[in-house]
Amino acid sequence: MPATTVPARFAARAAAHPDAVAAVADGTPVTYGELARLVAHAAAALTRHGAGPGRTVGITLPRGLDQLVAVLAVLATGAAHLPLDPDYPAAHLAFVRDDARLALRITDHPEQPGDLTPADLAPTGDGTPPLPPAPDPALPAYVLYTSGTTGRPKGVEVPHSALANVLGSLRDRLGATAADRWLALTSLAFDISAVELLLPLTTGARVVLAPPGAHRDGPALLALLREQRITHVQATPSGWQLLLDAGLADTALTALTGGEALPAPLAAALTAATARLVNVYGPTETTIWSTCADPALDEHGAVTLGEPLDNTRAYVLDQRLRPVPYGVPGELHLAGDGVAHGYRGRPGLTASRFRPDPYGPPGARMYRTGDLVRRAPGGAMEYLGRADTQVKLRGHRLELGAIEARLATHPGVARAAAALRGADRLVAYVVPAGPAPDPAELRAHLAAVLPAAVLPNAYAVLDALPLTPNGKLDRAALPDPGPARPDPAPAAGGANAGPGDAGPGDAVLDAVLAIWAEVLELDDLGPDEDLFDLGGHSLTITAIAARVSRTLGVDVPLDVFFDEPTARGVAAAVRALQGATP
């Protein structure tokens, strides 16, 4: 088990090379010495307000220097940090704050006692307090809440030792050096953000903090990659598709991809567009990443999960926890130094998922992932799917049961189910308790507690849910309703067209409609059909915007798609932007 921690590694780098650039925020470089000074003052302030070993500090800040300082300072005090993404629903955040029993919260918008702002952590006076002693490696470094089958999120406690282990293993696997430049673009609420923020700062490298919202803007990200000469980028397959759509090609990037299953065609495209493509896999409960395939594609062009990281053991077991032969599907269990403490305040759930490791040293535990895999003849693991109802949707881990449990609380719903159709189309099914509820009403009901990125794209009303012979939900028999389509709209330039609308034969509208049809994979589209009714979402928008930029030569702000979610509205915005272009 690693005897060091992230705070200790960062402090050593800052002491050895104080003038080296540690971070770039809003285009401004910050040296290791200056960052260490900011962290020392913030840690001292947090300690005065009660942070320390055994305490939990929430962080509700946008990506930027203040957020980075807050993370490092909380870790330095020995407290655990809890990410609270301000984009999540208020009900979700309130539950998490209460369940985690926060000692303090760092936020731009203080609301209650115990809330501190970045100004409260800023340096005061000329002197710099010493950094606190390195925390005990067994202490929790962070708590991250994930989806639960009952709709109640569960907090995973990850110790410093586990965090140091995965960062050290990735350092060695990637051959990380002080010359590396990492792009940080992931929300702090995703544990993979720790790799982007902390791996460079523990290896003497540089982290470039992408502005908030930039993860949705492919052209802006490409510009940032070139401007800052980025060498390493980590993203989900959906995020990489966004960059490819924006024109990513022929780069010297080292690309890490994980968080979702990586389709072989996407892996091939990324292999051609980057210098090195690494496929990483791991659940939150075993600390970010647990296996690594480098290169992502094997000699047969297949995508695998690769082999375990350092100090990690991977078992493919049957239902009686016996190893299965190579080539036979089994459930993946992970053991070793990356295994988390468990679920905060949930001993029963912890015991059911974190089990004694019968193949490890005395007292060792293993985590039951719920993922089905099989080993290829060479030993690499191939991902086959889930053994339960958990899915990955646009990088978010989601229990279908969480959707179903929330829908069932609606007074107009008698029974509910959910299913993933394709890679990113989530369908909700309801059996009404009377008149069928309106889809917009169901969406609003879910949006009160679930992030927008995991809301269903379509809603279907059924007379009854299909059941298996033993009376359980037959999820495979749920019908695919197809994309929701509104009533036919007037044709472009028809009687209801306004003065800013296109007339017959408008080339811009035709081009926008062709792009929508390509991205949405629909053959017939009307100019007034709502993008979100057609199954669109944030990643769809970025793909459309990238194609509009390439085809029509203008960058449509992403807000336009929310304000005017029709092809006619987007075409009007394109014409306005073309008219404004000198």
Coordinates of C-alpha atoms in Angstrom, one line a residue:
M1 CA 0.0 0.0 0.0
P2 CA 1.4 3.4 -0.9
A3 CA 2.9 5.1 2.2
T4 CA 2.5 8.6 0.7
T5 CA -0.4 10.8 -0.2
V6 CA -1.4 13.4 -2.8
P7 CA -0.7 16.4 -0.3
A8 CA 2.8 15.0 0.4
R9 CA 3.6 14.5 -3.3
F10 CA 2.3 18.0 -4.2
A11 CA 4.3 19.6 -1.3
A12 CA 7.5 17.8 -2.5
R13 CA 7.1 19.1 -6.0
A14 CA 6.4 22.6 -4.9
A15 CA 9.5 22.6 -2.7
A16 CA 11.7 21.2 -5.4
H17 CA 10.5 23.4 -8.3
P18 CA 8.7 26.4 -6.9
D19 CA 9.1 28.5 -10.2
A20 CA 7.7 25.8 -12.5
V21 CA 4.1 26.4 -13.8
A22 CA 1.6 24.2 -12.0
A23 CA -1.7 25.4 -13.4
V24 CA -3.2 27.7 -16.0
A25 CA -6.5 29.3 -15.1
D26 CA -8.3 31.8 -17.4
G27 CA -5.1 31.9 -19.4
T28 CA -3.0 33.0 -16.4
P29 CA -0.1 30.7 -15.3
V30 CA 0.3 29.9 -11.6
T31 CA 3.6 28.5 -10.3
Y32 CA 4.0 25.6 -7.9
G33 CA 5.3 28.0 -5.3
E34 CA 2.3 30.4 -5.6
L35 CA -0.2 27.5 -5.7
A36 CA 1.4 26.0 -2.5
R37 CA 1.2 29.4 -0.8
L38 CA -2.5 29.7 -1.7
V39 CA -3.2 26.1 -0.5
A40 CA -1.3 26.7 2.8
H41 CA -3.4 29.8 3.6
A42 CA -6.6 28.1 2.6
A43 CA -5.8 25.0 4.7
A44 CA -5.0 27.2 7.7
A45 CA -8.3 29.0 7.4
L46 CA -10.2 25.7 7.0
T47 CA -8.5 24.3 10.1
R48 CA -9.5 27.4 12.1
H49 CA -13.1 26.8 11.0
G50 CA -13.1 23.2 12.1
A51 CA -11.8 21.2 9.1
G52 CA -9.6 18.3 9.9
P53 CA -9.3 14.5 10.1
G54 CA -12.7 12.8 10.3
R55 CA -14.6 15.9 8.9
T56 CA -16.1 16.4 5.5
V57 CA -16.0 19.6 3.6
G58 CA -18.3 20.3 0.6
I59 CA -17.1 22.1 -2.5
T60 CA -19.7 24.0 -4.6
L61 CA -17.5 26.0 -7.0
P62 CA -17.1 26.1 -10.7
R63 CA -14.0 24.8 -12.3
G64 CA -11.1 27.2 -11.9
L65 CA -8.3 28.2 -9.6
D66 CA -10.5 28.6 -6.5
Q67 CA -11.8 25.1 -6.9
L68 CA -8.3 23.6 -7.4
V69 CA -7.1 25.5 -4.3
A70 CA -10.1 24.3 -2.3
V71 CA -9.5 20.6 -3.2
L72 CA -5.8 20.7 -2.4
A73 CA -6.5 22.6 0.9
V74 CA -9.2 20.2 2.1
L75 CA -6.9 17.2 1.3
A76 CA -4.1 18.9 3.2
T77 CA -6.1 19.3 6.4
G78 CA -6.9 15.6 6.5
A79 CA -10.6 16.2 5.9
A80 CA -12.5 14.6 3.0
H81 CA -13.8 16.7 0.2
L82 CA -17.3 16.3 -1.1
P83 CA -18.1 17.6 -4.6
L84 CA -21.4 19.4 -4.9
D85 CA -22.1 20.2 -8.5
P86 CA -24.2 23.4 -8.7
D87 CA -25.8 22.1 -11.8
Y88 CA -27.4 19.3 -9.9
P89 CA -31.0 19.6 -8.7
A90 CA -31.5 21.4 -5.3
A91 CA -33.3 18.4 -3.8
H92 CA -30.3 16.1 -4.7
L93 CA -27.8 18.5 -3.2
A94 CA -29.8 19.0 -0.1
F95 CA -30.0 15.3 0.5
V96 CA -26.3 14.8 -0.1
R97 CA -25.3 17.7 2.3
D98 CA -27.5 16.2 5.0
D99 CA -26.4 12.6 4.5
A100 CA -22.7 13.5 4.4
R101 CA -23.0 15.5 7.6
L102 CA -20.8 18.4 6.3
A103 CA -18.6 20.3 8.7
L104 CA -18.2 23.1 6.2
R105 CA -19.0 24.1 2.6
I106 CA -16.9 26.2 0.3
T107 CA -19.1 28.1 -2.2
D108 CA -19.5 31.3 -4.2
H109 CA -23.0 31.7 -2.8
P110 CA -23.1 31.2 1.0
E111 CA -26.6 30.3 2.2
Q112 CA -26.2 28.9 5.7
P113 CA -23.9 28.7 8.8
G114 CA -20.7 26.9 7.9
D115 CA -20.5 28.2 4.4
L116 CA -17.2 29.8 3.4
T117 CA -16.3 31.7 0.3
P118 CA -12.9 31.6 -1.6
A119 CA -12.3 35.1 -0.1
D120 CA -12.4 33.5 3.4
L121 CA -9.6 31.2 2.4
A122 CA -7.4 33.9 0.7
P123 CA -4.0 34.9 2.0
T124 CA -3.9 37.4 4.8
G125 CA -0.7 39.3 5.7
D126 CA 2.7 38.8 4.3
G127 CA 3.7 35.5 5.9
T128 CA 2.8 32.0 4.7
P129 CA 1.8 29.3 7.2
P130 CA 3.4 25.9 6.9
L131 CA 1.4 23.2 5.1
P132 CA -0.2 20.8 7.6
P133 CA 1.6 17.4 8.1
A134 CA 0.7 14.8 5.5
P135 CA -2.6 13.1 6.4
D136 CA -2.9 9.5 7.5
P137 CA -3.2 7.4 4.2
A138 CA -6.1 5.5 5.8
L139 CA -8.2 8.6 6.1
P140 CA -10.9 9.4 3.5
A141 CA -9.7 11.7 0.8
Y142 CA -13.1 12.3 -0.7
V143 CA -16.7 11.2 -0.6
L144 CA -18.5 10.8 -3.9
Y145 CA -22.3 10.2 -4.2
T146 CA -23.5 7.8 -6.9
S147 CA -26.9 6.7 -8.1
G148 CA -28.9 4.1 -6.0
T149 CA -31.5 1.6 -7.1
T150 CA -34.1 3.1 -4.7
G151 CA -33.4 6.7 -5.9
R152 CA -31.4 7.4 -2.7
P153 CA -27.8 8.3 -3.6
K154 CA -25.0 6.5 -1.8
G155 CA -21.7 8.1 -0.7
V156 CA -18.5 6.2 -1.5
E157 CA -15.6 6.9 0.9
V158 CA -12.2 6.7 -0.9
P159 CA -9.1 6.8 1.3
H160 CA -5.9 8.7 0.5
S161 CA -4.0 5.4 0.0
A162 CA -6.3 4.4 -2.8
L163 CA -6.1 7.7 -4.5
A164 CA -2.3 7.7 -4.3
N165 CA -2.2 4.2 -5.6
V166 CA -4.2 4.9 -8.8
L167 CA -2.3 8.1 -9.5
G168 CA 1.1 6.4 -9.0
S169 CA 0.1 3.5 -11.2
L170 CA -1.1 5.8 -14.0
R171 CA 2.1 7.8 -13.7
D172 CA 4.1 4.7 -14.3
R173 CA 1.9 3.3 -17.1
L174 CA 1.8 6.5 -19.0
G175 CA 5.4 7.4 -18.4
A176 CA 4.4 10.8 -17.0
T177 CA 6.9 13.6 -16.8
A178 CA 7.1 17.2 -15.7
A179 CA 6.8 18.2 -19.4
D180 CA 3.2 17.0 -19.6
R181 CA 0.3 19.3 -20.0
W182 CA -3.1 17.9 -18.9
L183 CA -6.4 19.4 -19.8
A184 CA -8.9 19.5 -16.9
L185 CA -12.4 19.6 -18.3
T186 CA -14.4 17.1 -16.1
S187 CA -16.9 18.2 -13.4
L188 CA -15.5 17.7 -9.9
A189 CA -18.6 15.5 -9.3
F190 CA -17.0 12.8 -11.5
D191 CA -14.1 11.0 -9.8
I192 CA -12.1 11.0 -13.0
S193 CA -11.5 14.7 -12.5
A194 CA -9.0 13.7 -9.8
V195 CA -6.7 12.3 -12.5
E196 CA -6.8 15.5 -14.5
L197 CA -6.3 17.8 -11.5
L198 CA -3.9 15.7 -9.3
L199 CA -1.8 13.5 -11.5
P200 CA 0.0 16.5 -13.1
L201 CA 0.4 18.2 -9.8
T202 CA 2.1 15.1 -8.2
T203 CA 4.4 14.6 -11.2
G204 CA 5.6 18.2 -11.6
A205 CA 3.5 18.7 -14.8
R206 CA 1.0 21.4 -15.7
V207 CA -2.8 21.3 -15.5
V208 CA -4.8 23.6 -17.8
L209 CA -8.2 24.4 -16.3
A210 CA -10.9 24.5 -19.1
P211 CA -13.5 27.3 -18.5
P212 CA -16.9 26.2 -17.1
G213 CA -19.1 24.9 -19.8
A214 CA -16.2 24.3 -22.3
H215 CA -16.7 20.6 -22.1
R216 CA -19.8 21.1 -24.3
D217 CA -18.0 23.3 -26.9
G218 CA -15.9 21.2 -29.3
P219 CA -14.4 24.0 -31.4
A220 CA -13.5 26.0 -28.2
L221 CA -11.8 22.9 -26.7
L222 CA -9.8 22.3 -29.9
A223 CA -8.6 25.9 -29.8
L224 CA -7.6 25.5 -26.2
L225 CA -5.7 22.3 -27.0
R226 CA -3.7 24.1 -29.6
E227 CA -3.2 27.3 -27.6
Q228 CA -1.9 25.6 -24.5
R229 CA -0.1 22.8 -26.3
I230 CA -1.9 20.1 -24.4
T231 CA -0.3 16.7 -24.3
H232 CA -2.8 14.6 -22.3
V233 CA -6.6 14.6 -22.4
Q234 CA -9.0 12.3 -20.6
A235 CA -12.7 12.1 -21.7
T236 CA -15.6 9.7 -22.0
P237 CA -16.3 8.2 -25.4
S238 CA -19.1 10.8 -25.8
G239 CA -16.7 13.6 -25.1
W240 CA -14.2 12.2 -27.6
Q241 CA -16.9 12.0 -30.2
L242 CA -17.6 15.7 -29.6
L243 CA -14.0 16.6 -30.3
L244 CA -13.9 14.4 -33.4
D245 CA -17.1 16.1 -34.6
A246 CA -15.3 19.5 -34.1
G247 CA -12.4 18.4 -36.3
L248 CA -9.9 16.6 -34.0
A249 CA -7.3 15.1 -36.3
D250 CA -3.6 14.3 -36.6
T251 CA -2.6 15.3 -33.1
A252 CA 0.3 14.2 -30.8
L253 CA -2.2 13.7 -27.9
T254 CA -2.1 10.9 -25.4
A255 CA -5.8 10.2 -25.1
L256 CA -7.5 8.4 -22.1
T257 CA -11.0 7.2 -22.6
G258 CA -13.3 5.6 -20.0
G259 CA -16.6 6.0 -18.2
E260 CA -18.6 4.3 -20.9
A261 CA -18.1 1.3 -23.2
L262 CA -15.8 2.3 -26.1
P263 CA -17.2 1.3 -29.5
A264 CA -14.6 -0.2 -31.8
P265 CA -15.3 2.3 -34.7
L266 CA -14.8 5.3 -32.3
A267 CA -11.6 3.6 -31.0
A268 CA -10.3 3.3 -34.6
A269 CA -11.1 7.0 -35.3
L270 CA -9.4 8.1 -32.1
T271 CA -6.4 5.9 -32.8
A272 CA -6.0 7.7 -36.1
A273 CA -6.5 11.2 -34.6
T274 CA -4.1 10.8 -31.6
A275 CA -0.6 9.6 -30.9
R276 CA -1.7 7.1 -28.2
L277 CA -5.2 5.9 -27.1
V278 CA -5.5 4.3 -23.7
N279 CA -8.8 2.6 -22.6
V280 CA -9.3 2.8 -18.9
Y281 CA -12.0 1.2 -16.8
G282 CA -13.1 1.2 -13.1
P283 CA -16.1 1.9 -10.8
T284 CA -16.1 4.7 -8.2
E285 CA -15.9 2.0 -5.5
T286 CA -12.4 0.9 -6.6
T287 CA -11.1 4.5 -7.1
I288 CA -11.4 5.9 -10.5
W289 CA -9.6 3.4 -12.8
S290 CA -8.8 -0.2 -12.1
T291 CA -7.7 -1.6 -15.5
C292 CA -5.9 -0.2 -18.5
A293 CA -5.6 -1.2 -22.1
D294 CA -2.7 0.4 -23.9
P295 CA -3.3 0.5 -26.8
A296 CA -7.0 0.5 -26.6
L297 CA -7.3 -1.7 -29.7
D298 CA -5.8 -5.1 -29.7
E299 CA -4.1 -6.7 -32.8
H300 CA -7.5 -7.9 -34.0
G301 CA -9.1 -4.4 -33.8
A302 CA -11.1 -5.3 -30.7
V303 CA -11.6 -3.1 -27.7
T304 CA -10.6 -4.6 -24.3
L305 CA -10.4 -3.6 -20.7
G306 CA -6.8 -4.6 -20.6
E307 CA -5.1 -5.6 -17.4
P308 CA -5.3 -4.4 -13.8
L309 CA -3.4 -1.4 -12.6
D310 CA -0.6 -1.8 -10.0
N311 CA -1.7 -3.4 -6.7
T312 CA -5.0 -4.4 -8.2
R313 CA -6.5 -7.9 -8.6
A314 CA -9.3 -8.7 -11.0
Y315 CA -11.4 -11.9 -10.7
V316 CA -13.9 -13.2 -13.2
L317 CA -16.3 -15.3 -11.1
D318 CA -19.5 -17.2 -11.3
Q319 CA -22.5 -16.8 -8.9
R320 CA -20.7 -19.0 -6.3
L321 CA -17.6 -16.9 -6.5
R322 CA -15.6 -19.5 -8.4
P323 CA -13.3 -18.4 -11.2
V324 CA -14.7 -19.2 -14.7
P325 CA -12.6 -20.5 -17.5
Y326 CA -11.1 -18.2 -20.2
G327 CA -13.8 -17.3 -22.8
V328 CA -16.7 -17.9 -20.4
P329 CA -18.7 -14.8 -19.2
G330 CA -18.5 -14.0 -15.5
E331 CA -19.0 -11.1 -13.1
L332 CA -15.9 -8.9 -12.5
H333 CA -14.7 -8.5 -9.0
L334 CA -11.9 -6.1 -8.1
A335 CA -9.6 -6.2 -5.1
G336 CA -6.4 -4.6 -4.0
D337 CA -5.2 -1.2 -2.8
G338 CA -7.9 0.7 -4.8
V339 CA -10.9 -0.7 -2.9
A340 CA -12.8 2.1 -1.1
H341 CA -13.8 2.0 2.5
G342 CA -17.5 1.5 1.5
Y343 CA -20.7 3.5 1.5
R344 CA -20.9 6.2 4.2
G345 CA -23.5 5.3 6.8
R346 CA -24.7 2.2 4.8
P347 CA -23.1 -0.9 6.5
G348 CA -25.7 -3.3 5.1
L349 CA -25.2 -2.1 1.5
T350 CA -21.4 -2.0 2.0
A351 CA -21.4 -5.7 3.2
S352 CA -23.4 -6.7 0.1
R353 CA -21.1 -5.2 -2.4
F354 CA -17.7 -5.2 -0.6
R355 CA -17.1 -8.9 0.2
P356 CA -14.2 -10.8 1.8
D357 CA -11.6 -11.7 -0.9
P358 CA -11.2 -15.5 -0.8
Y359 CA -8.2 -15.3 -3.1
G360 CA -6.3 -12.5 -1.4
P361 CA -4.3 -12.0 1.8
P362 CA -6.1 -12.4 5.2
G363 CA -8.6 -9.5 5.8
A364 CA -8.6 -8.4 2.1
R365 CA -11.9 -7.3 0.5
M366 CA -13.1 -7.3 -3.1
Y367 CA -15.8 -5.3 -4.8
R368 CA -18.6 -6.8 -6.8
T369 CA -18.8 -4.6 -9.9
G370 CA -22.0 -6.0 -11.5
D371 CA -20.1 -5.9 -14.9
L372 CA -20.0 -9.0 -17.0
V373 CA -16.7 -9.8 -18.7
R374 CA -14.8 -12.6 -20.2
R375 CA -11.1 -13.2 -20.6
A376 CA -9.6 -13.6 -24.0
P377 CA -6.9 -16.3 -24.6
G378 CA -4.2 -13.7 -23.9
G379 CA -5.8 -12.7 -20.6
A380 CA -7.2 -9.3 -21.6
M381 CA -10.8 -8.7 -20.5
E382 CA -13.7 -8.0 -22.8
Y383 CA -16.7 -6.0 -21.4
L384 CA -20.1 -7.7 -22.1
G385 CA -22.6 -5.5 -20.3
R386 CA -24.2 -5.2 -16.9
A387 CA -25.5 -8.0 -14.6
D388 CA -28.0 -5.6 -13.0
T389 CA -29.9 -2.5 -14.0
Q390 CA -27.1 0.0 -13.9
V391 CA -26.2 1.8 -17.1
K392 CA -23.8 4.5 -18.2
L393 CA -25.5 7.4 -19.9
R394 CA -23.4 10.1 -21.5
G395 CA -20.7 9.4 -18.9
H396 CA -23.1 9.4 -15.9
R397 CA -23.5 6.2 -13.9
L398 CA -27.2 5.6 -13.5
E399 CA -29.4 3.0 -11.8
L400 CA -32.5 2.5 -13.9
G401 CA -34.2 1.8 -10.5
A402 CA -33.6 5.4 -9.5
I403 CA -35.6 6.6 -12.6
E404 CA -38.3 4.0 -11.8
A405 CA -38.5 4.8 -8.1
R406 CA -38.9 8.6 -8.8
L407 CA -41.5 8.0 -11.5
A408 CA -43.5 5.8 -9.1
T409 CA -43.9 8.7 -6.7
H410 CA -45.9 10.7 -9.3
P411 CA -49.6 10.6 -8.4
G412 CA -50.6 9.8 -12.0
V413 CA -48.3 6.7 -12.2
A414 CA -49.2 3.2 -11.1
R415 CA -46.1 1.4 -12.3
A416 CA -42.9 2.6 -14.0
A417 CA -39.9 1.1 -15.8
A418 CA -36.9 2.5 -17.8
A419 CA -34.6 1.1 -20.4
L420 CA -31.6 2.2 -22.4
R421 CA -32.1 2.1 -26.2
G422 CA -28.8 2.2 -28.1
A423 CA -25.9 4.1 -26.5
D424 CA -27.6 7.2 -25.3
R425 CA -31.4 7.1 -25.6
L426 CA -33.2 6.5 -22.3
V427 CA -36.9 5.7 -22.4
A428 CA -39.3 5.9 -19.5
Y429 CA -42.4 3.7 -19.4
V430 CA -45.4 4.3 -17.2
V431 CA -48.7 2.5 -16.5
P432 CA -51.0 5.4 -15.5
A433 CA -53.1 5.4 -12.4
G434 CA -55.9 7.3 -14.3
P435 CA -55.5 9.7 -17.2
A436 CA -52.1 9.4 -18.7
P437 CA -49.7 12.1 -17.4
D438 CA -48.2 14.5 -19.9
P439 CA -44.5 13.7 -20.8
A440 CA -43.5 17.3 -19.9
E441 CA -45.0 16.8 -16.4
L442 CA -43.1 13.5 -15.9
R443 CA -39.9 15.2 -17.1
A444 CA -40.3 18.0 -14.6
H445 CA -41.0 15.5 -11.8
L446 CA -37.8 13.7 -12.6
A447 CA -35.8 17.0 -13.1
A448 CA -36.5 18.0 -9.5
V449 CA -34.1 15.4 -8.2
L450 CA -32.0 14.0 -11.1
P451 CA -29.4 15.8 -13.2
A452 CA -30.5 16.9 -16.6
A453 CA -28.0 14.7 -18.4
V454 CA -29.7 11.5 -17.2
L455 CA -33.3 12.5 -17.9
P456 CA -35.2 10.2 -20.3
N457 CA -35.3 11.2 -24.0
A458 CA -38.8 9.6 -24.5
Y459 CA -41.8 8.6 -22.5
A460 CA -44.2 5.8 -23.3
V461 CA -47.6 4.9 -21.8
L462 CA -48.4 1.2 -21.5
D463 CA -51.5 -0.7 -20.3
A464 CA -49.2 -3.0 -18.3
L465 CA -45.5 -3.7 -18.0
P466 CA -44.3 -6.9 -19.6
L467 CA -43.4 -9.6 -17.0
T468 CA -41.3 -12.8 -17.0
P469 CA -42.9 -16.1 -16.1
N470 CA -41.8 -15.6 -12.4
G471 CA -43.6 -12.2 -12.3
K472 CA -40.5 -9.9 -12.6
L473 CA -40.2 -7.0 -15.0
D474 CA -39.2 -8.3 -18.5
R475 CA -37.0 -5.3 -19.4
A476 CA -36.0 -6.9 -22.7
A477 CA -39.7 -7.0 -23.8
L478 CA -40.3 -3.3 -23.3
P479 CA -41.2 -1.8 -26.7
D480 CA -39.1 0.8 -28.4
P481 CA -41.5 3.7 -28.9
G482 CA -39.3 5.5 -31.4
P483 CA -38.6 9.2 -31.0
A484 CA -41.5 11.3 -29.9
R485 CA -42.9 13.4 -32.8
P486 CA -45.0 16.5 -32.4
D487 CA -48.0 17.3 -34.7
P488 CA -47.0 18.2 -38.2
A489 CA -45.9 21.8 -38.4
P490 CA -46.4 24.3 -41.3
A491 CA -43.8 24.0 -44.0
A492 CA -41.0 26.6 -44.3
G493 CA -42.3 29.8 -45.7
G494 CA -45.9 28.8 -45.3
A495 CA -48.9 30.8 -44.1
N496 CA -47.6 30.9 -40.5
A497 CA -44.1 31.9 -41.3
G498 CA -42.9 35.1 -39.6
P499 CA -40.9 37.9 -41.2
G500 CA -37.6 36.4 -40.0
D501 CA -38.3 32.9 -41.3
A502 CA -36.9 31.3 -44.4
G503 CA -38.8 31.2 -47.7
P504 CA -39.1 28.2 -50.1
G505 CA -35.8 26.7 -51.2
D506 CA -33.8 28.3 -48.3
A507 CA -30.3 26.8 -48.5
V508 CA -29.5 27.5 -44.8
L509 CA -32.6 25.8 -43.5
D510 CA -32.1 22.9 -45.9
A511 CA -28.5 22.5 -44.6
V512 CA -29.6 22.7 -41.0
L513 CA -32.3 20.1 -41.6
A514 CA -29.8 17.8 -43.3
I515 CA -27.5 18.1 -40.3
W516 CA -30.3 17.3 -37.8
A517 CA -31.3 14.3 -39.9
E518 CA -27.7 13.0 -39.9
V519 CA -27.1 13.5 -36.1
L520 CA -30.5 12.3 -35.0
E521 CA -30.6 9.4 -37.5
L522 CA -34.1 10.4 -38.7
D523 CA -35.2 10.4 -42.3
D524 CA -38.0 13.0 -42.3
L525 CA -37.9 16.1 -40.2
G526 CA -40.1 19.3 -40.2
P527 CA -38.5 22.7 -39.6
D528 CA -40.6 23.3 -36.4
E529 CA -40.1 20.0 -34.6
D530 CA -38.6 20.3 -31.2
L531 CA -35.0 19.0 -30.8
F532 CA -35.7 17.6 -27.4
D533 CA -38.9 15.9 -28.4
L534 CA -36.8 14.2 -31.1
G535 CA -34.5 12.7 -28.4
G536 CA -31.9 15.4 -28.5
H537 CA -29.6 16.2 -25.5
S538 CA -26.5 18.2 -24.7
L539 CA -24.1 16.0 -26.7
T540 CA -26.5 16.0 -29.6
I541 CA -26.4 19.8 -29.5
T542 CA -22.6 19.9 -29.6
A543 CA -22.5 17.5 -32.5
I544 CA -25.0 19.6 -34.5
A545 CA -23.1 22.8 -33.6
A546 CA -19.8 21.3 -34.8
R547 CA -21.4 20.3 -38.2
V548 CA -23.0 23.7 -38.6
S549 CA -19.6 25.3 -38.0
R550 CA -17.9 23.1 -40.7
T551 CA -20.8 23.3 -43.2
L552 CA -22.0 26.9 -42.8
G553 CA -19.0 28.6 -41.4
V554 CA -20.5 30.1 -38.2
D555 CA -20.3 29.0 -34.6
V556 CA -23.8 29.0 -33.2
P557 CA -23.8 29.6 -29.4
L558 CA -25.1 26.5 -27.5
D559 CA -27.7 28.7 -25.8
V560 CA -29.5 29.1 -29.1
F561 CA -30.5 25.4 -29.2
F562 CA -32.2 25.8 -25.8
D563 CA -33.9 29.1 -26.7
E564 CA -34.9 28.1 -30.2
P565 CA -34.8 24.2 -30.3
T566 CA -36.1 23.9 -33.9
A567 CA -34.3 23.7 -37.2
R568 CA -36.1 26.9 -38.2
G569 CA -34.9 28.8 -35.1
V570 CA -31.3 27.6 -35.6
A571 CA -31.3 28.5 -39.3
A572 CA -32.5 32.0 -38.3
A573 CA -29.5 32.3 -35.9
V574 CA -27.1 31.0 -38.6
R575 CA -28.4 33.7 -41.1
A576 CA -28.0 36.4 -38.4
L577 CA -24.5 35.3 -37.6
Q578 CA -23.6 35.1 -41.3
G579 CA -24.9 38.6 -41.8
A580 CA -22.8 39.8 -38.8
T581 CA -19.6 38.2 -40.2
P582 CA -17.4 40.8 -42.0

